[in-house]
Coordinates of C-alpha atoms and ligand atoms in Angstrom, one line a residue:
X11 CA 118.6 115.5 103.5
X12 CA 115.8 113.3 102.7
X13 CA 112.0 114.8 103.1
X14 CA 110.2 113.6 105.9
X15 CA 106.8 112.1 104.8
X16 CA 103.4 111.4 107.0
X17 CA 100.5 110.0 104.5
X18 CA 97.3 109.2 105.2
X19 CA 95.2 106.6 103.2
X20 CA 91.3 106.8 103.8
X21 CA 90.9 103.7 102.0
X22 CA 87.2 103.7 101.2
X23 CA 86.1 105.4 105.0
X24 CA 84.0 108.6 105.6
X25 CA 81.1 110.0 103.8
X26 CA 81.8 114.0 102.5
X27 CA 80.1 115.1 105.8
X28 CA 82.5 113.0 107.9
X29 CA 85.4 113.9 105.7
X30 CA 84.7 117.6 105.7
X31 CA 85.2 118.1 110.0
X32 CA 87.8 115.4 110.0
X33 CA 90.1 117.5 107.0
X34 CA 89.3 120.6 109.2
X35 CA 90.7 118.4 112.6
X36 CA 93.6 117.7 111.1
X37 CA 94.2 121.3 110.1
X38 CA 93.6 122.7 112.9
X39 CA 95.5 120.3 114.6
X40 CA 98.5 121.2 112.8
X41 CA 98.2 125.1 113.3
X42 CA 98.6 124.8 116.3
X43 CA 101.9 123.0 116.1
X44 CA 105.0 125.0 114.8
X45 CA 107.5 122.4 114.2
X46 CA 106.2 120.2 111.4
X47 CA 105.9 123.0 108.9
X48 CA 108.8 120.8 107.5
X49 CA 107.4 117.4 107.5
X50 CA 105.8 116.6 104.1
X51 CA 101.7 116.1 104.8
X52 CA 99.8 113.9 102.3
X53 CA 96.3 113.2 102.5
X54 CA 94.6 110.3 100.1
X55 CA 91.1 110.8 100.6
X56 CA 88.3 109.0 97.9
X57 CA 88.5 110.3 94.6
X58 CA 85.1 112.4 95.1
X59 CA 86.5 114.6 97.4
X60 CA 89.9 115.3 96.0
X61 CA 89.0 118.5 94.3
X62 CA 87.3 120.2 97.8
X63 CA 90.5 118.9 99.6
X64 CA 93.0 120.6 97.3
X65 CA 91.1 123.9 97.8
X66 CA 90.7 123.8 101.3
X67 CA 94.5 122.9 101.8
X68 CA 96.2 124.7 98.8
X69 CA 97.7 127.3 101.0
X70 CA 98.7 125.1 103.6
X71 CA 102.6 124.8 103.5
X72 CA 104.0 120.7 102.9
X73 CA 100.4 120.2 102.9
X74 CA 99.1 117.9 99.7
X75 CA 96.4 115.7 98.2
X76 CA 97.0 112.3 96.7
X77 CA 94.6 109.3 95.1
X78 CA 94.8 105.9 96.5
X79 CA 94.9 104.8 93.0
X80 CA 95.0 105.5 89.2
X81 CA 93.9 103.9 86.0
X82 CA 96.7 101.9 83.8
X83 CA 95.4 103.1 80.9
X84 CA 95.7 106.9 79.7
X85 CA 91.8 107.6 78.4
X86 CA 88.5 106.0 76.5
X87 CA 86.4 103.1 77.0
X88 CA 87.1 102.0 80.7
X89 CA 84.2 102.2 82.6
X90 CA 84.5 102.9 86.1
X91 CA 88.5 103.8 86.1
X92 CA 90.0 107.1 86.6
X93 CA 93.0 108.5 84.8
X94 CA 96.1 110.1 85.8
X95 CA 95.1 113.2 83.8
X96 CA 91.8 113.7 85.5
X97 CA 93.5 113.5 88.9
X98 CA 96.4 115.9 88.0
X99 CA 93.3 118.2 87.2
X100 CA 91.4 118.5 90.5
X101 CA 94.6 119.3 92.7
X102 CA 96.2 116.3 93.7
X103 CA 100.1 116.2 93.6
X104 CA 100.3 112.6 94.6
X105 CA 99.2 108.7 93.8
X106 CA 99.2 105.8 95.8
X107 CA 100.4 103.3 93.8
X108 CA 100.4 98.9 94.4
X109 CA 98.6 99.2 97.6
X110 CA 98.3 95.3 99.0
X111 CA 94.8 95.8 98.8
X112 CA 94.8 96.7 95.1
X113 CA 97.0 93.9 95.0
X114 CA 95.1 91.4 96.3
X115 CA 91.6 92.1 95.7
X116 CA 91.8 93.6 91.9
X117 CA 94.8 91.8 90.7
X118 CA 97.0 94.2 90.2
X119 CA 100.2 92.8 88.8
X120 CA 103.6 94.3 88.4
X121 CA 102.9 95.3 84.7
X122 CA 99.7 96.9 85.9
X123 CA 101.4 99.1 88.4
X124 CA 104.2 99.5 85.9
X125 CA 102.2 101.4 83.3
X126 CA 100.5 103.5 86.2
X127 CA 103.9 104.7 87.5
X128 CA 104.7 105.6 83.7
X129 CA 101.2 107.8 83.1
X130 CA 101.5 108.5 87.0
X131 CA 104.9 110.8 86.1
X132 CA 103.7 111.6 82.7
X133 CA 101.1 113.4 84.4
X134 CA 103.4 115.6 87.0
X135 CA 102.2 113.2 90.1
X136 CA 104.3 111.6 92.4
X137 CA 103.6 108.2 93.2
X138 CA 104.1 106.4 96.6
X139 CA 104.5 102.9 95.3
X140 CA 103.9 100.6 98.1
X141 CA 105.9 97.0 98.0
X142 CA 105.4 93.9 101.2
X143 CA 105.7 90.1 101.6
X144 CA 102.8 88.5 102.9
X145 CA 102.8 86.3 106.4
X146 CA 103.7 83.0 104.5
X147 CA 106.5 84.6 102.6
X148 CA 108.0 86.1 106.1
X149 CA 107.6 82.7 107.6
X150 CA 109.8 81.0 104.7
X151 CA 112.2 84.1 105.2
X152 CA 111.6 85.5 101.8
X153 CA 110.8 88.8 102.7
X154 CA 113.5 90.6 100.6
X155 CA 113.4 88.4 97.7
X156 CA 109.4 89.4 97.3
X157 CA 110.5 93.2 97.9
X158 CA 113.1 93.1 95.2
X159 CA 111.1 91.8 92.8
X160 CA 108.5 94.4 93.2
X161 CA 111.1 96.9 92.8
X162 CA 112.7 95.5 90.3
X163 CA 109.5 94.5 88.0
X164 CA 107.2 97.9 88.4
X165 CA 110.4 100.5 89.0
X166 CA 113.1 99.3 87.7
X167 CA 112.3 100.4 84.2
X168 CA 113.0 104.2 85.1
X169 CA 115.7 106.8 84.0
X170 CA 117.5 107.8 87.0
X171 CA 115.9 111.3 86.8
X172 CA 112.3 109.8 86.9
X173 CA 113.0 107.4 90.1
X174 CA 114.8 110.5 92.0
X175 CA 110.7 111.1 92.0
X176 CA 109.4 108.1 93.5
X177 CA 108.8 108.1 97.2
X178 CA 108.5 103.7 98.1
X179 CA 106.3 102.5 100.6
X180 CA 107.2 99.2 102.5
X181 CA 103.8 98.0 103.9
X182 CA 104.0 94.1 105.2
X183 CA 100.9 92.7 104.5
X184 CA 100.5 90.7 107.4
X185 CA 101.0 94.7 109.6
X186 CA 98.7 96.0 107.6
X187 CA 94.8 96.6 109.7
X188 CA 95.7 93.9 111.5
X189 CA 97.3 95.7 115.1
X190 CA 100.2 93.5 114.1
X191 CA 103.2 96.2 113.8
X192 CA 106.8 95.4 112.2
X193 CA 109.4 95.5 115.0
X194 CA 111.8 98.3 114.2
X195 CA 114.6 95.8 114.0
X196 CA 112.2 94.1 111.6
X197 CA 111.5 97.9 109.4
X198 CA 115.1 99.2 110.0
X199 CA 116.7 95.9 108.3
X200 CA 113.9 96.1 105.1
X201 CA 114.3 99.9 104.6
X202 CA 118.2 99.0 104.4
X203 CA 117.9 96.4 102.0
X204 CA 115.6 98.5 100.0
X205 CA 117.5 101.6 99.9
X206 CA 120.9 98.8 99.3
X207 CA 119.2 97.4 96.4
X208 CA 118.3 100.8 94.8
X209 CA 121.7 101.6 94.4
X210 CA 123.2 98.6 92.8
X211 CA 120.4 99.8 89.6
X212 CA 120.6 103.7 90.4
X213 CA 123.6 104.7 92.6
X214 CA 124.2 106.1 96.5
X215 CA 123.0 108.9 95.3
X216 CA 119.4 108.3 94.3
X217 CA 119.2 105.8 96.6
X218 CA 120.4 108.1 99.5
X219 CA 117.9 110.2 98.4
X220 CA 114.8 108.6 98.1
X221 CA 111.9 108.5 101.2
X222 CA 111.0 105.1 102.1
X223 CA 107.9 105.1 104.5
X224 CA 106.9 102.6 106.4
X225 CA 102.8 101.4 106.5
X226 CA 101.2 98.5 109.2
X227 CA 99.7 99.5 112.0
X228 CA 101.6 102.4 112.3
X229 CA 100.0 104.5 115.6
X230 CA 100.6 107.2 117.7
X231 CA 102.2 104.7 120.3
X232 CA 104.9 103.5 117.7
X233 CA 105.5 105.6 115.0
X234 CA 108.6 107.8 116.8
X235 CA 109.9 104.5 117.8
X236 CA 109.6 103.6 114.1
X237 CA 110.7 107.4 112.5
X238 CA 113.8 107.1 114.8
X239 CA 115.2 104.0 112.7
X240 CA 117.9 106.0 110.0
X241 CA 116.2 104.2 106.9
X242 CA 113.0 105.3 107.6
X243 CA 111.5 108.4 106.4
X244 CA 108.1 108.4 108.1
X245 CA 104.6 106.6 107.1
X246 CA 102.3 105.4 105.0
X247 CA 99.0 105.3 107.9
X248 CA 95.8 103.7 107.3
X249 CA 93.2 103.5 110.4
X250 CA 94.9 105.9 112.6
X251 CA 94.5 108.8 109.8
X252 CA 91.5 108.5 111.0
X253 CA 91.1 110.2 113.3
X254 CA 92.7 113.9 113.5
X255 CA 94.7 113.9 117.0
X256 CA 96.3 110.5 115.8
X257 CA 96.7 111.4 112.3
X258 CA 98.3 114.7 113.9
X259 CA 100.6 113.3 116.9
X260 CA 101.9 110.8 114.2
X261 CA 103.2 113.7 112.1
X262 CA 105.0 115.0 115.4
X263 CA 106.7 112.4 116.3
X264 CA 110.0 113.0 114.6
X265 CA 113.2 113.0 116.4
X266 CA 114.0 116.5 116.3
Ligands
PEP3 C1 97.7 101.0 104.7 O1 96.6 100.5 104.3 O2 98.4 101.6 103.9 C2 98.0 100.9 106.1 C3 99.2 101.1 106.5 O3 97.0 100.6 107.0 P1 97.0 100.5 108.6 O4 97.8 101.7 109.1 O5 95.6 100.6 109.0 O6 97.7 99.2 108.9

């Protein structure tokens, strides 16, 4: 059986006095729900606040912290940047790695998130790699050929016992902020070829095994429509982690 993944990525929203009430939303949210104790919860708030989230959530059961980023290099003179190490050490369990937006505004190639995946797991964190075509490359139908290669280029370099670790994220770029959403026919096919393409380098079963989340516009109006589709192992959610009742219908909204 797969896990069954809900993440939320902050990006760069809330102050600590607006994350503070909305951490303690989504908790309280969640008590009061008994039937996603099994669904895997991962919060990526800023890096400042990682530390206080761990604490405050450390007991919580499936309940863990992740950074929306890490540093391609292990330590020293890079102003600015933040290591896998440092992260490990304040609590989080998790890294969002090759977000679009890392992608696009910072120039993050596939060698960069290569080497962050390598001190990522060196480390003891799990990353969520995210991979997506852009609008253009949809329109010209080259969707899975720009997936592939993604995989191929920043994953494909692992020993089958350190990709069993990796959850994938497949984020379209043109879903992502934009309201736009994948159709499920659309996410269903992807996660397929995804999961299809994993085994010819690793085998049915580390590619039966792995989560594959799904990230664009993913709301409380279409994510059981989306968690439904057999390839899909939940979601990688940007605005509507937002906000706590969202945040928390979109982790009930697993077929049960
Ligand atoms: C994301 O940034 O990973 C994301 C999926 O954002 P949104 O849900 O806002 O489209």
């Amino acid at each position: 059986m797969r896990k069954k993944i809900v993440a939320g990525n902050w990006k760069m929203n809330k102050t600590y006095p607006e994350a503070i009430p909305l951490l303690y939303g989504i908790k309280d949210n969640l008590f009061r729900s008994q039937n996603v104790a099994g669904v895997l919860k991962i919060i990526a708030p800023p890096y400042p606040y990682l530390h206080d989230f761990y604490e405050s959530t450390k007991g919580i059961k499936n309940f863990y912290v992740a950074a929306q980023n890490c540093s391609s290099e292990e330590s020293g003179a890079f102003t600015g940047e933040v290591s896998a190490a440092m992260i490990k050490s304040v609590g989080a369990q998790y890294v969002i790695l090759g977000h679009s937006e890392r992608r696009q505004y910072f120039n993050e190639s596939e060698q960069d998130i290569m080497k962050k995946v390598d001190l990522a797991l060196k480390h003891d964190l799990i990353p969520i790699v995210c991979t997506g075509e852009n609008s253009q490359s949809r329109k010209e139908n080259r969707q899975f050929e720009i997936v592939s290669k993604q995989l191929s280029e920043s994953l494909f370099h692992l020993s089958p016992e350190q990709f069993a670790k990796i959850i994938i994220a497949y984020e379209p770029i043109w879903a992502i902020g934009t309201g736009l959403t994948a159709t499920t026919a659309q996410v269903q096919e992807m996660h397929h070829s995804i999961r299809s393409f994993i085994e010819t380098k690793y085998g049915s079963d580390i590619a039966g095994g792995v989560s594959i989340l799904y990230g664009g516009s993913c709301n409380v109006s279409n994510s059981a429509e989306l968690f439904s589709c057999s390839d899909v192992d939940g979601g990688l959610i940007g605005g509507a982690s937002l906000k706590a009742e969202d945040f928390s219908n979109i982790i009930r909204s697993f077929p049960s």
